[in-house]
mmCIF file of C-alpha atoms and ligand atoms in Angstrom:
data_model
loop_
_atom_site.group_PDB
_atom_site.id
_atom_site.type_symbol
_atom_site.label_atom_id
_atom_site.label_comp_id
_atom_site.label_asym_id
_atom_site.label_seq_id
_atom_site.Cartn_x
_atom_site.Cartn_y
_atom_site.Cartn_z
ATOM 1 C CA UNK A 1 106.903 105.995 111.134
ATOM 2 C CA UNK A 2 107.553 109.713 111.555
ATOM 3 C CA UNK A 3 110.957 111.063 112.611
ATOM 4 C CA UNK A 4 109.521 112.107 115.954
ATOM 5 C CA UNK A 5 108.296 108.563 116.700
ATOM 6 C CA UNK A 6 111.616 107.035 115.679
ATOM 7 C CA UNK A 7 113.382 109.566 117.855
ATOM 8 C CA UNK A 8 111.304 108.704 120.902
ATOM 9 C CA UNK A 9 111.649 104.955 120.447
ATOM 10 C CA UNK A 10 115.370 105.011 119.732
ATOM 11 C CA UNK A 11 116.105 107.365 122.614
ATOM 12 C CA UNK A 12 114.284 104.990 124.973
ATOM 13 C CA UNK A 13 116.285 102.050 123.645
ATOM 14 C CA UNK A 14 119.511 104.008 124.089
ATOM 15 C CA UNK A 15 118.516 105.052 127.596
ATOM 16 C CA UNK A 16 117.791 101.445 128.594
ATOM 17 C CA UNK A 17 121.438 100.371 128.134
ATOM 18 C CA UNK A 18 123.496 99.846 131.289
ATOM 19 C CA UNK A 19 126.653 101.914 131.712
ATOM 20 C CA UNK A 20 128.673 98.709 131.164
ATOM 21 C CA UNK A 21 126.922 98.082 127.844
ATOM 22 C CA UNK A 22 127.452 101.687 126.834
ATOM 23 C CA UNK A 23 131.145 101.667 127.717
ATOM 24 C CA UNK A 24 131.688 98.334 126.009
ATOM 25 C CA UNK A 25 130.078 99.681 122.827
ATOM 26 C CA UNK A 26 132.230 102.818 123.122
ATOM 27 C CA UNK A 27 135.395 100.692 123.223
ATOM 28 C CA UNK A 28 134.339 98.611 120.212
ATOM 29 C CA UNK A 29 133.539 101.720 118.188
ATOM 30 C CA UNK A 30 136.855 103.304 119.231
ATOM 31 C CA UNK A 31 138.712 100.213 117.937
ATOM 32 C CA UNK A 32 136.950 100.276 114.559
ATOM 33 C CA UNK A 33 137.481 103.993 114.200
ATOM 34 C CA UNK A 34 141.171 103.769 115.082
ATOM 35 C CA UNK A 35 141.600 101.119 112.390
ATOM 36 C CA UNK A 36 140.494 103.547 109.648
ATOM 37 C CA UNK A 37 143.418 105.029 107.721
ATOM 38 C CA UNK A 38 141.627 108.368 107.408
ATOM 39 C CA UNK A 39 141.218 108.561 111.161
ATOM 40 C CA UNK A 40 144.857 107.653 111.778
ATOM 41 C CA UNK A 41 146.004 110.349 109.387
ATOM 42 C CA UNK A 42 143.694 113.096 110.624
ATOM 43 C CA UNK A 43 145.394 115.870 112.557
ATOM 44 C CA UNK A 44 142.377 117.914 113.562
ATOM 45 C CA UNK A 45 139.309 115.968 114.670
ATOM 46 C CA UNK A 46 135.965 117.334 115.806
ATOM 47 C CA UNK A 47 134.035 115.141 118.219
ATOM 48 C CA UNK A 48 131.360 115.491 120.906
ATOM 49 C CA UNK A 49 131.213 115.151 124.688
ATOM 50 C CA UNK A 50 128.758 112.264 125.111
ATOM 51 C CA UNK A 51 125.539 113.176 126.830
ATOM 52 C CA UNK A 52 122.449 111.192 127.788
ATOM 53 C CA UNK A 53 122.611 107.808 126.114
ATOM 54 C CA UNK A 54 124.967 108.847 123.302
ATOM 55 C CA UNK A 55 127.760 106.509 122.350
ATOM 56 C CA UNK A 56 130.643 107.365 124.721
ATOM 57 C CA UNK A 57 133.589 109.131 123.101
ATOM 58 C CA UNK A 58 135.944 109.178 126.118
ATOM 59 C CA UNK A 59 138.029 106.193 124.917
ATOM 60 C CA UNK A 60 138.445 107.842 121.513
ATOM 61 C CA UNK A 61 139.541 111.140 123.043
ATOM 62 C CA UNK A 62 141.975 109.480 125.465
ATOM 63 C CA UNK A 63 143.648 107.442 122.744
ATOM 64 C CA UNK A 64 144.316 110.176 120.190
ATOM 65 C CA UNK A 65 147.831 110.220 118.773
ATOM 66 C CA UNK A 66 150.372 112.813 119.877
ATOM 67 C CA UNK A 67 149.935 114.728 116.613
ATOM 68 C CA UNK A 68 146.131 114.689 116.721
ATOM 69 C CA UNK A 69 144.222 117.720 117.975
ATOM 70 C CA UNK A 70 140.672 117.557 119.273
ATOM 71 C CA UNK A 71 137.883 120.105 118.897
ATOM 72 C CA UNK A 72 134.463 119.977 120.563
ATOM 73 C CA UNK A 73 131.297 121.923 119.804
ATOM 74 C CA UNK A 74 129.702 124.785 121.685
ATOM 75 C CA UNK A 75 126.339 126.357 120.899
ATOM 76 C CA UNK A 76 127.264 129.172 118.553
ATOM 77 C CA UNK A 77 127.299 132.456 120.514
ATOM 78 C CA UNK A 78 126.256 134.518 117.475
ATOM 79 C CA UNK A 79 124.548 132.339 114.866
ATOM 80 C CA UNK A 80 121.422 130.725 116.325
ATOM 81 C CA UNK A 81 121.144 126.917 116.070
ATOM 82 C CA UNK A 82 124.667 126.507 114.719
ATOM 83 C CA UNK A 83 127.674 124.908 116.408
ATOM 84 C CA UNK A 84 131.138 126.354 116.804
ATOM 85 C CA UNK A 85 134.132 124.063 117.350
ATOM 86 C CA UNK A 86 136.840 124.897 119.891
ATOM 87 C CA UNK A 87 140.179 123.178 120.304
ATOM 88 C CA UNK A 88 140.602 121.311 123.594
ATOM 89 C CA UNK A 89 143.859 121.680 125.542
ATOM 90 C CA UNK A 90 145.037 120.888 129.078
ATOM 91 C CA UNK A 91 144.004 124.437 129.970
ATOM 92 C CA UNK A 92 140.402 124.079 128.741
ATOM 93 C CA UNK A 93 137.838 125.313 131.251
ATOM 94 C CA UNK A 94 134.565 123.371 131.133
ATOM 95 C CA UNK A 95 131.006 124.535 131.618
ATOM 96 C CA UNK A 96 127.508 123.258 130.911
ATOM 97 C CA UNK A 97 125.351 124.756 128.192
ATOM 98 C CA UNK A 98 121.576 125.232 128.418
ATOM 99 C CA UNK A 99 120.971 121.584 127.533
ATOM 100 C CA UNK A 100 123.247 120.435 130.379
ATOM 101 C CA UNK A 101 125.926 119.327 127.882
ATOM 102 C CA UNK A 102 129.591 119.876 128.811
ATOM 103 C CA UNK A 103 131.337 122.325 126.569
ATOM 104 C CA UNK A 104 134.625 124.219 126.595
ATOM 105 C CA UNK A 105 134.430 127.841 127.697
ATOM 106 C CA UNK A 106 134.281 130.169 124.708
ATOM 107 C CA UNK A 107 137.706 131.516 123.769
ATOM 108 C CA UNK A 108 138.209 133.173 120.418
ATOM 109 C CA UNK A 109 141.791 131.919 120.159
ATOM 110 C CA UNK A 110 140.544 128.323 120.360
ATOM 111 C CA UNK A 111 138.020 128.529 117.514
ATOM 112 C CA UNK A 112 138.662 125.976 114.767
ATOM 113 C CA UNK A 113 137.134 126.800 111.359
ATOM 114 C CA UNK A 114 135.199 123.899 109.794
ATOM 115 C CA UNK A 115 137.485 124.032 106.790
ATOM 116 C CA UNK A 116 140.473 123.007 108.944
ATOM 117 C CA UNK A 117 138.851 119.819 110.228
ATOM 118 C CA UNK A 118 139.558 116.495 108.549
ATOM 119 C CA UNK A 119 137.047 114.469 110.547
ATOM 120 C CA UNK A 120 133.843 115.257 112.384
ATOM 121 C CA UNK A 121 132.452 112.619 114.764
ATOM 122 C CA UNK A 122 128.722 113.124 115.160
ATOM 123 C CA UNK A 123 126.340 111.689 117.787
ATOM 124 C CA UNK A 124 123.286 109.790 116.575
ATOM 125 C CA UNK A 125 119.803 108.985 117.696
ATOM 126 C CA UNK A 126 119.328 107.025 114.469
ATOM 127 C CA UNK A 127 120.621 106.669 110.916
ATOM 128 C CA UNK A 128 119.122 105.494 107.648
ATOM 129 C CA UNK A 129 120.195 103.658 104.469
ATOM 130 C CA UNK A 130 121.507 106.813 102.747
ATOM 131 C CA UNK A 131 123.506 107.989 105.728
ATOM 132 C CA UNK A 132 120.692 110.290 106.733
ATOM 133 C CA UNK A 133 120.901 111.148 110.379
ATOM 134 C CA UNK A 134 118.340 111.451 113.123
ATOM 135 C CA UNK A 135 119.633 113.689 115.890
ATOM 136 C CA UNK A 136 117.995 115.288 118.884
ATOM 137 C CA UNK A 137 115.815 117.406 116.612
ATOM 138 C CA UNK A 138 117.444 120.837 116.852
ATOM 139 C CA UNK A 139 118.935 120.727 113.368
ATOM 140 C CA UNK A 140 122.292 121.935 114.735
ATOM 141 C CA UNK A 141 124.535 119.662 112.675
ATOM 142 C CA UNK A 142 122.528 120.138 109.467
ATOM 143 C CA UNK A 143 122.731 123.911 109.779
ATOM 144 C CA UNK A 144 126.396 123.918 110.751
ATOM 145 C CA UNK A 145 127.395 121.766 107.765
ATOM 146 C CA UNK A 146 125.003 123.246 105.194
ATOM 147 C CA UNK A 147 126.933 126.481 104.543
ATOM 148 C CA UNK A 148 129.998 124.757 103.106
ATOM 149 C CA UNK A 149 128.247 121.734 101.654
ATOM 150 C CA UNK A 150 128.306 122.619 97.964
ATOM 151 C CA UNK A 151 131.932 123.769 98.158
ATOM 152 C CA UNK A 152 132.866 120.435 99.773
ATOM 153 C CA UNK A 153 130.904 118.514 97.162
ATOM 154 C CA UNK A 154 132.635 120.389 94.339
ATOM 155 C CA UNK A 155 136.001 119.647 95.923
ATOM 156 C CA UNK A 156 136.755 123.336 96.463
ATOM 157 C CA UNK A 157 137.533 122.773 100.132
ATOM 158 C CA UNK A 158 139.694 120.087 101.758
ATOM 159 C CA UNK A 159 137.624 116.968 102.406
ATOM 160 C CA UNK A 160 135.759 116.750 105.701
ATOM 161 C CA UNK A 161 134.801 113.197 106.584
ATOM 162 C CA UNK A 162 131.622 113.126 108.680
ATOM 163 C CA UNK A 163 131.339 109.977 110.792
ATOM 164 C CA UNK A 164 128.279 109.152 112.885
ATOM 165 C CA UNK A 165 128.924 107.088 116.020
ATOM 166 C CA UNK A 166 126.241 104.889 117.506
ATOM 167 C CA UNK A 167 124.802 101.500 118.377
ATOM 168 C CA UNK A 168 123.737 98.878 115.831
ATOM 169 C CA UNK A 169 120.067 99.113 116.824
ATOM 170 C CA UNK A 170 120.028 102.761 115.750
ATOM 171 C CA UNK A 171 119.922 101.769 112.076
ATOM 172 C CA UNK A 172 116.399 102.365 110.734
ATOM 173 C CA UNK A 173 115.657 101.218 107.233
ATOM 174 C CA UNK A 174 112.539 103.355 106.894
ATOM 175 C CA UNK A 175 113.986 106.687 108.009
ATOM 176 C CA UNK A 176 112.810 109.364 105.599
ATOM 177 C CA UNK A 177 115.418 111.706 104.141
ATOM 178 C CA UNK A 178 114.491 115.346 104.757
ATOM 179 C CA UNK A 179 115.461 118.055 102.253
ATOM 180 C CA UNK A 180 117.718 119.763 104.827
ATOM 181 C CA UNK A 181 119.516 116.548 105.882
ATOM 182 C CA UNK A 182 123.257 116.604 105.407
ATOM 183 C CA UNK A 183 123.991 112.866 105.113
ATOM 184 C CA UNK A 184 126.850 111.212 106.970
ATOM 185 C CA UNK A 185 129.617 109.614 104.923
ATOM 186 C CA UNK A 186 130.346 106.853 107.424
ATOM 187 C CA UNK A 187 128.706 105.463 110.530
ATOM 188 C CA UNK A 188 130.679 103.353 112.988
ATOM 189 C CA UNK A 189 128.787 100.994 115.314
ATOM 190 C CA UNK A 190 130.171 98.165 117.503
ATOM 191 C CA UNK A 191 129.649 95.579 114.756
ATOM 192 C CA UNK A 192 130.731 97.435 111.609
ATOM 193 C CA UNK A 193 131.676 100.473 109.574
ATOM 194 C CA UNK A 194 128.768 101.572 107.366
ATOM 195 C CA UNK A 195 129.947 103.380 104.235
ATOM 196 C CA UNK A 196 127.435 105.766 102.665
ATOM 197 C CA UNK A 197 129.956 107.776 100.659
ATOM 198 C CA UNK A 198 129.366 106.075 97.303
HETATM 199 N N1 ATP B 1 120.132 124.078 107.045
HETATM 200 C C1 ATP B 1 118.950 124.361 107.624
HETATM 201 N N2 ATP B 1 118.324 125.530 107.380
HETATM 202 C C2 ATP B 1 117.169 125.817 107.948
HETATM 203 N N3 ATP B 1 116.505 125.004 108.782
HETATM 204 C C3 ATP B 1 117.061 123.823 109.063
HETATM 205 C C4 ATP B 1 118.302 123.435 108.501
HETATM 206 N N4 ATP B 1 118.616 122.218 108.967
HETATM 207 C C5 ATP B 1 117.614 121.851 109.791
HETATM 208 N N5 ATP B 1 116.667 122.801 109.844
HETATM 209 C C6 ATP B 1 115.422 122.742 110.627
HETATM 210 O O1 ATP B 1 115.710 122.261 111.933
HETATM 211 C C7 ATP B 1 114.699 121.379 112.361
HETATM 212 C C8 ATP B 1 115.299 120.178 113.039
HETATM 213 O O2 ATP B 1 116.069 119.435 112.109
HETATM 214 P P1 ATP B 1 116.246 117.860 112.258
HETATM 215 O O3 ATP B 1 114.944 117.225 112.607
HETATM 216 O O4 ATP B 1 116.994 117.358 111.065
HETATM 217 O O5 ATP B 1 117.170 117.795 113.559
HETATM 218 P P2 ATP B 1 118.371 116.810 113.866
HETATM 219 O O6 ATP B 1 119.312 116.759 112.725
HETATM 220 O O7 ATP B 1 117.770 115.534 114.313
HETATM 221 O O8 ATP B 1 118.998 117.575 115.128
HETATM 222 P P3 ATP B 1 120.494 117.800 115.691
HETATM 223 O O9 ATP B 1 121.461 117.890 114.517
HETATM 224 O O10 ATP B 1 120.416 119.089 116.437
HETATM 225 O O11 ATP B 1 120.802 116.633 116.563
HETATM 226 C C9 ATP B 1 113.877 121.001 111.141
HETATM 227 O O12 ATP B 1 112.544 121.357 111.385
HETATM 228 C C10 ATP B 1 114.452 121.773 109.995
HETATM 229 O O13 ATP B 1 113.468 122.482 109.286
HETATM 230 MG MG1 MG B 2 118.793 116.405 110.760
#
């Protein structure tokens, strides 16, 4: 099957969940994530404001430790099809971007460089056996991560752990890896933690 067909089918499956099922899955994923030592130790965490049928992140955001700071993406105001991460505070003003997704209002003093993040939680439409990710099809995460990729791989930058969050049914064995894919290191679903990092 082509990526576009997978995307359509998996989005329908995601959409068909009730809000109870979605929230229950969100709580199970939050529990598994919070049990990971790397998550517990992370001080600056990038995440996403769940939209459409995406796995809810509200429980994760509400239960962050006192020393943990949260950053969420906005569509990059300068570099097309890239994301920029902004730190969230009690003073954050919210708005909707052109896709109807909630994002913090752009403030230069809230920008968090990618190199300062320890963890990035990424929404999924699907994921494959090498940690390859199927997103909404804009290529935003691939582009955003691609610039620093070789420096991360060579260990020249502090490690950024990319973790996809989703439902178990989003695993697709036959998902083709595209040359521009930046694979995820971990995926957390209600039933398990999938480790693609080795
Ligand atoms: N680093 C990159 N440089 C140039 N083009 C890219 C890059 N990454 C992705 N693209 C292009 O973006 C398009 C969409 O990518 P893809 O299908 O992987 O989206 P996606 O990862 O599912 O979307 P998203 O991350 O926005 O949820 C592809 O046609 C691809 O050519
Ligand atoms: Mg992609």
